[in-house]
Coordinates of C-alpha atoms in Angstrom, one line a residue:
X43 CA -8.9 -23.9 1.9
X44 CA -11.6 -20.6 2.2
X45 CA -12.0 -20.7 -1.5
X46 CA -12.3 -24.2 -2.3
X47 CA -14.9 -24.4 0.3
X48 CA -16.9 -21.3 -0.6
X49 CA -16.9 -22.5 -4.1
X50 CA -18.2 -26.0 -2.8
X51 CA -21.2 -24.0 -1.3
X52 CA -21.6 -20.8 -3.3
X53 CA -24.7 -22.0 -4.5
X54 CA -26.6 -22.7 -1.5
X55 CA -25.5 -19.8 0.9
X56 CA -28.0 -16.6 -0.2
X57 CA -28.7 -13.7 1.4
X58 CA -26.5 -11.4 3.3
X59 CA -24.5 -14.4 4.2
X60 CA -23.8 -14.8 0.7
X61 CA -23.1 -11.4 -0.3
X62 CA -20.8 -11.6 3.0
X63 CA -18.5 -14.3 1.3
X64 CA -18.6 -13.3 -2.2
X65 CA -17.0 -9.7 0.0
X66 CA -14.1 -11.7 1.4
X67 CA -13.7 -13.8 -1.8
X68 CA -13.3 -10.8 -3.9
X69 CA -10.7 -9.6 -1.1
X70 CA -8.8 -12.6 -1.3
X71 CA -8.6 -12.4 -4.9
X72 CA -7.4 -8.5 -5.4
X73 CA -4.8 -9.5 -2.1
X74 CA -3.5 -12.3 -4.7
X75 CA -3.1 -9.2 -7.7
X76 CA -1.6 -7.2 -5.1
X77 CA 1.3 -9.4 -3.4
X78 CA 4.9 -8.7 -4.5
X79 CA 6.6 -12.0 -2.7
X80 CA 10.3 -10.1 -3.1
X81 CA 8.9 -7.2 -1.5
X82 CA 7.5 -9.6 1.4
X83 CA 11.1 -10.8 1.6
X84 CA 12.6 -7.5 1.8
X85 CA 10.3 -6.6 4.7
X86 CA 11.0 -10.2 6.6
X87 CA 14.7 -9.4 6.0
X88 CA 14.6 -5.9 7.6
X89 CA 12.5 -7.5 10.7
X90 CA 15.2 -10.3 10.9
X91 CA 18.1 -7.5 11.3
X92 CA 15.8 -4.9 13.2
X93 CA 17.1 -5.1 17.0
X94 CA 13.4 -3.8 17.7
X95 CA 10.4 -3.4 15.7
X96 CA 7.9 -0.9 16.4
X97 CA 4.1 -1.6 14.7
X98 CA 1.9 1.7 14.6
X99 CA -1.9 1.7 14.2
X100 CA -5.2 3.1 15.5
X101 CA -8.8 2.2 15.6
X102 CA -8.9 -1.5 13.7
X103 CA -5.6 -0.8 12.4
X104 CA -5.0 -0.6 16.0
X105 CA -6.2 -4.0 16.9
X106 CA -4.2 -5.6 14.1
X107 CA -1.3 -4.1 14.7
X108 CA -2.0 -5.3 18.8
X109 CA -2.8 -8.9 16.7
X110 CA 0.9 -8.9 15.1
X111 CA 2.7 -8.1 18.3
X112 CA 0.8 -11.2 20.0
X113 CA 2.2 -13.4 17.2
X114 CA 5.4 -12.1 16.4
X115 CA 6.9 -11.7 19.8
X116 CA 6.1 -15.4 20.3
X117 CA 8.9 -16.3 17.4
X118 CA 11.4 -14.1 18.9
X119 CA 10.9 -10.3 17.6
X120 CA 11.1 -7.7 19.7
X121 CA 8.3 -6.1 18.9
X122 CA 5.6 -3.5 20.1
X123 CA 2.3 -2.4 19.3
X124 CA 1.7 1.2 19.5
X125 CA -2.1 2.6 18.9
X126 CA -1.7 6.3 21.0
X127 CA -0.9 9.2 19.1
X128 CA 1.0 10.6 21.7
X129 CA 3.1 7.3 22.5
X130 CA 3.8 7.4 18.7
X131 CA 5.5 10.6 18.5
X132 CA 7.3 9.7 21.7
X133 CA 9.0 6.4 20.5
X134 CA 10.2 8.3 17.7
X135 CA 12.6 9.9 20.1
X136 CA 14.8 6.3 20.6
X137 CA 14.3 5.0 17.2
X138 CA 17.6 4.5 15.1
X139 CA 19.1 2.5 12.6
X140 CA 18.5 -0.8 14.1
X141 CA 14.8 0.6 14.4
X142 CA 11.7 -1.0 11.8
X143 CA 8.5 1.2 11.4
X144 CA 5.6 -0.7 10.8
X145 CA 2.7 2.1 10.0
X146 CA -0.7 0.4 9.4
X147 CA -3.0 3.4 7.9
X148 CA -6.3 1.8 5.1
X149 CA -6.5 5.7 4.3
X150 CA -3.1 6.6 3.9
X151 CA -3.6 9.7 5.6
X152 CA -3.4 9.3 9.8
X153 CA -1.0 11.9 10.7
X154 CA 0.3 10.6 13.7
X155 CA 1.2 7.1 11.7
X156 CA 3.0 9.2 8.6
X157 CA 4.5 11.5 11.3
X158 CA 5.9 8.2 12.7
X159 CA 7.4 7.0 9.7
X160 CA 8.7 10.9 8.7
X161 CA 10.9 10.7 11.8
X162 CA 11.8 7.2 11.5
X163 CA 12.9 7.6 8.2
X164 CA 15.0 10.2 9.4
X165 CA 16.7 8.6 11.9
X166 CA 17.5 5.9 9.4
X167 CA 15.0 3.4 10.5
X168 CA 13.5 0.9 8.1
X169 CA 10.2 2.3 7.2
X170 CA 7.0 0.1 5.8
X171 CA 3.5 1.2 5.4
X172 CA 0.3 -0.8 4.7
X173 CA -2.4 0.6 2.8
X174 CA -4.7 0.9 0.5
X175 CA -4.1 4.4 -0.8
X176 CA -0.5 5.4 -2.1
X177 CA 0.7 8.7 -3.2
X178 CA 3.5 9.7 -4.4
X179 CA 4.9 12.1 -0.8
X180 CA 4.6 8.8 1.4
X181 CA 6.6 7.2 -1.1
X182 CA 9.6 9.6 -0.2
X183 CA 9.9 8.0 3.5
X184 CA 8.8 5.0 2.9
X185 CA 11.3 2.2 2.0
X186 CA 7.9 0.1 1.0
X187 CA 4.2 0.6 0.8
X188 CA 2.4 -2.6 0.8
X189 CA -0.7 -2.3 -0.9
X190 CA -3.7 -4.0 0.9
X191 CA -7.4 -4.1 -0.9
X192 CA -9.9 -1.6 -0.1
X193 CA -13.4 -2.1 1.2
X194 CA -14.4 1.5 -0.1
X195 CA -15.9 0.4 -3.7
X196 CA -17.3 -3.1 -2.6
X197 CA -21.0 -3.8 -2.0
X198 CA -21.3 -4.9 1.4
X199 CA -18.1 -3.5 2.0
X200 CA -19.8 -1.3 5.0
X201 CA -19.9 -4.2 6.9
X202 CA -16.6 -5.8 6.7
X203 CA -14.0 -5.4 9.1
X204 CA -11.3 -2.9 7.9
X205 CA -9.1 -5.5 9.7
X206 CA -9.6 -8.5 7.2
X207 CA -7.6 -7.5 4.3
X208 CA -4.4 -6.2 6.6
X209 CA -4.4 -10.0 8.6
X210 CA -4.0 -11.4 5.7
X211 CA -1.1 -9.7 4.7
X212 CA 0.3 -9.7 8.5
X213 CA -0.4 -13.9 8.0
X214 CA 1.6 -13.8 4.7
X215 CA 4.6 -12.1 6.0
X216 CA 4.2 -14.2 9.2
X217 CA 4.6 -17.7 7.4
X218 CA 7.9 -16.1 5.1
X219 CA 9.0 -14.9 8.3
X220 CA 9.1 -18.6 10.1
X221 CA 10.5 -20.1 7.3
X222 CA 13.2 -18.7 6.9
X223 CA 14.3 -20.1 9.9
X224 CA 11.5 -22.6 10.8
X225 CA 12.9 -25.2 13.3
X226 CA 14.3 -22.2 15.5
X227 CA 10.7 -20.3 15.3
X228 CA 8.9 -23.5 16.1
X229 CA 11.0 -24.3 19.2
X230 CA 9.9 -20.6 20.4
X231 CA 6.9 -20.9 19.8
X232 CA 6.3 -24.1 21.7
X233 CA 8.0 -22.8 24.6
X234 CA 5.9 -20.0 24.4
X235 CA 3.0 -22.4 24.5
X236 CA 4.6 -24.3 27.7
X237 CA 5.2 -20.8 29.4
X238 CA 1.3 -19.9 28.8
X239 CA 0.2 -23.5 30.4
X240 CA 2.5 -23.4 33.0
X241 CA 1.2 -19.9 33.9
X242 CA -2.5 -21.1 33.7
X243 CA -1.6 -24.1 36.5
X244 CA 0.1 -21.8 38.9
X245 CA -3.1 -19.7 38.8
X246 CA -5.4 -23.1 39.7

């Protein structure tokens, strides 16, 4: 639906607001080179078998990694956010084999995140990292690397939000994720919904 309705208008929106668009189109279009849907299945079977799911970030990986908690623990994961370095090398302590690392790192290279998924590996947790930058040592504790565009070579890229490209993919693994069980994830999600409201009208 974005792209068919920036193509409808590409040719009246100028200006930064253009350049803007034609950022995020161009994101949307190295996302589509970049998805492997068996490897999105692999990672939606691990979090289906994973008694608890830990998802590791900081700064805007930070915030999306807070966004996936909000969404995924409303279908039923157990699932936490983590965005302190310090809190990150503490959970490593109780994860196991029933364990799934989620590291969220654009650079590749935060040390507390890769430290997290070292020692996950390790204790025979299911180990995934998103980013845009792969070598060939995270590979050896990895068990995937989901690989996101990067902003770094894009005009205008300064002024995107890091978070875009990872939401998407969060989104993509969110919709396999509900369907492969979608009448059980709808019904928690709309008791979520009826907790939230009920919630709401105590506090009136």
């Amino acid at each position: 639906q974005y792209e068919q309705n920036l193509t409808e208008r590409n040719l009246k929106i100028v200006g930064n607001a253009g350049s803007v668009l034609n950022i995020y189109q161009e994101l949307l279009n190295k996302t589509y080179s970049l998805i492997d849907q068996k490897q999105i299945m692999r990672i939606c079977e691990y979090m289906a078998d994973a008694s608890r799911v830990f998802v590791c970030g900081k700064g805007s990986s930070g915030l999306a990694a807070m966004e996936a908690e909000s969404r995924f623990m409303r279908i039923g994961v157990d699932i936490d956010s983590i965005t302190d370095s310090d809190i990150m090398r503490f959970q490593t302590v109780f994860q196991n084999s029933k364990s799934m690392v989620i590291g969220i790192s654009v650079s590749g290279m935060t040390e507390s995140i890769l430290y997290s998924l070292q020692q996950a590996h390790e204790k025979k947790s299911k180990t995934v990292l998103i980013t845009a930058h792969k070598n060939g040592r995270i590979s050896s504790y990895c068990d995937e690397i989901v690989l996101i565009p990067s902003l770094k070579y894009l005009n205008y890229g300064n002024v995107i939000s890091p978070q875009f490209p990872i939401l998407i993919f969060l989104d993509i693994i969110y919709s396999y994720y509900v369907s492969m069980d979608k009448r059980r994830m709808q019904v928690l999600h709309t008791s979520t919904l009826r907790a939230l409201n009920r919630i709401q009208e105590e506090s009136i």
